[in-house]
């Protein structure tokens, strides 16, 4: 019989949070704590901190929006997701985002699907540093402002493919392009 995971309570505080590409990522439940079954993260982001267009070979993703709104490109569609709504992103489907509100906060439930039993949270941990504040970092390195080669290589180890500009045009035809500023539209 397998030993069950430890019982714990955790919150979004500096001890559980990391600075990640200009954003804050709180590790609420890690893959190691669930025998690599799932990961639960809380993310705080702002426009300009979006990841490049990508797809996950082995992971479905579920986001529950706590604050703000984002525009999601996936499977030939464009959807706006607002506070109180959930979005499901299926594995093997290219997707990209624009953060439309000044700040965005959401929960992300991920299937780990990493190499050798290591969860996707291992990618995020490697790409981040310990947070010293619960405020979004100013002037931080983002995907748009960094050399993409290390992120592309590391992501591949975790079953994530960062798309080339040509692949992005083909798989996400409505997406205006990575690093192109996008303004919120009145609703």
PDB file of N, CA, C and O in Angstrom, residues 4-9:
ATOM      1  N   UNK A   4       0.400   7.744   1.928  1.00  0.00           N
ATOM      2  CA  UNK A   4      -0.281   8.929   1.434  1.00  0.00           C
ATOM      3  C   UNK A   4       0.596  10.158   1.626  1.00  0.00           C
ATOM      4  O   UNK A   4       1.536  10.162   2.410  1.00  0.00           O
ATOM      5  N   UNK A   5       0.247  11.202   0.913  1.00  0.00           N
ATOM      6  CA  UNK A   5       0.979  12.464   1.012  1.00  0.00           C
ATOM      7  C   UNK A   5       0.727  13.102   2.378  1.00  0.00           C
ATOM      8  O   UNK A   5      -0.231  12.765   3.069  1.00  0.00           O
ATOM      9  N   UNK A   6       1.583  14.023   2.762  1.00  0.00           N
ATOM     10  CA  UNK A   6       1.421  14.732   4.027  1.00  0.00           C
ATOM     11  C   UNK A   6       0.209  15.653   3.963  1.00  0.00           C
ATOM     12  O   UNK A   6      -0.140  16.175   2.901  1.00  0.00           O
ATOM     13  N   UNK A   7      -0.378  15.877   5.097  1.00  0.00           N
ATOM     14  CA  UNK A   7      -1.475  16.821   5.268  1.00  0.00           C
ATOM     15  C   UNK A   7      -0.854  18.183   5.542  1.00  0.00           C
ATOM     16  O   UNK A   7       0.060  18.294   6.364  1.00  0.00           O
ATOM     17  N   UNK A   8      -1.296  19.218   4.834  1.00  0.00           N
ATOM     18  CA  UNK A   8      -0.745  20.548   5.100  1.00  0.00           C
ATOM     19  C   UNK A   8      -1.716  21.624   4.669  1.00  0.00           C
ATOM     20  O   UNK A   8      -2.659  21.375   3.925  1.00  0.00           O
ATOM     21  N   UNK A   9      -1.457  22.828   5.129  1.00  0.00           N
ATOM     22  CA  UNK A   9      -2.175  24.033   4.730  1.00  0.00           C
ATOM     23  C   UNK A   9      -1.111  25.011   4.267  1.00  0.00           C
ATOM     24  O   UNK A   9      -0.070  25.162   4.904  1.00  0.00           O
TER      25      UNK A   9
END
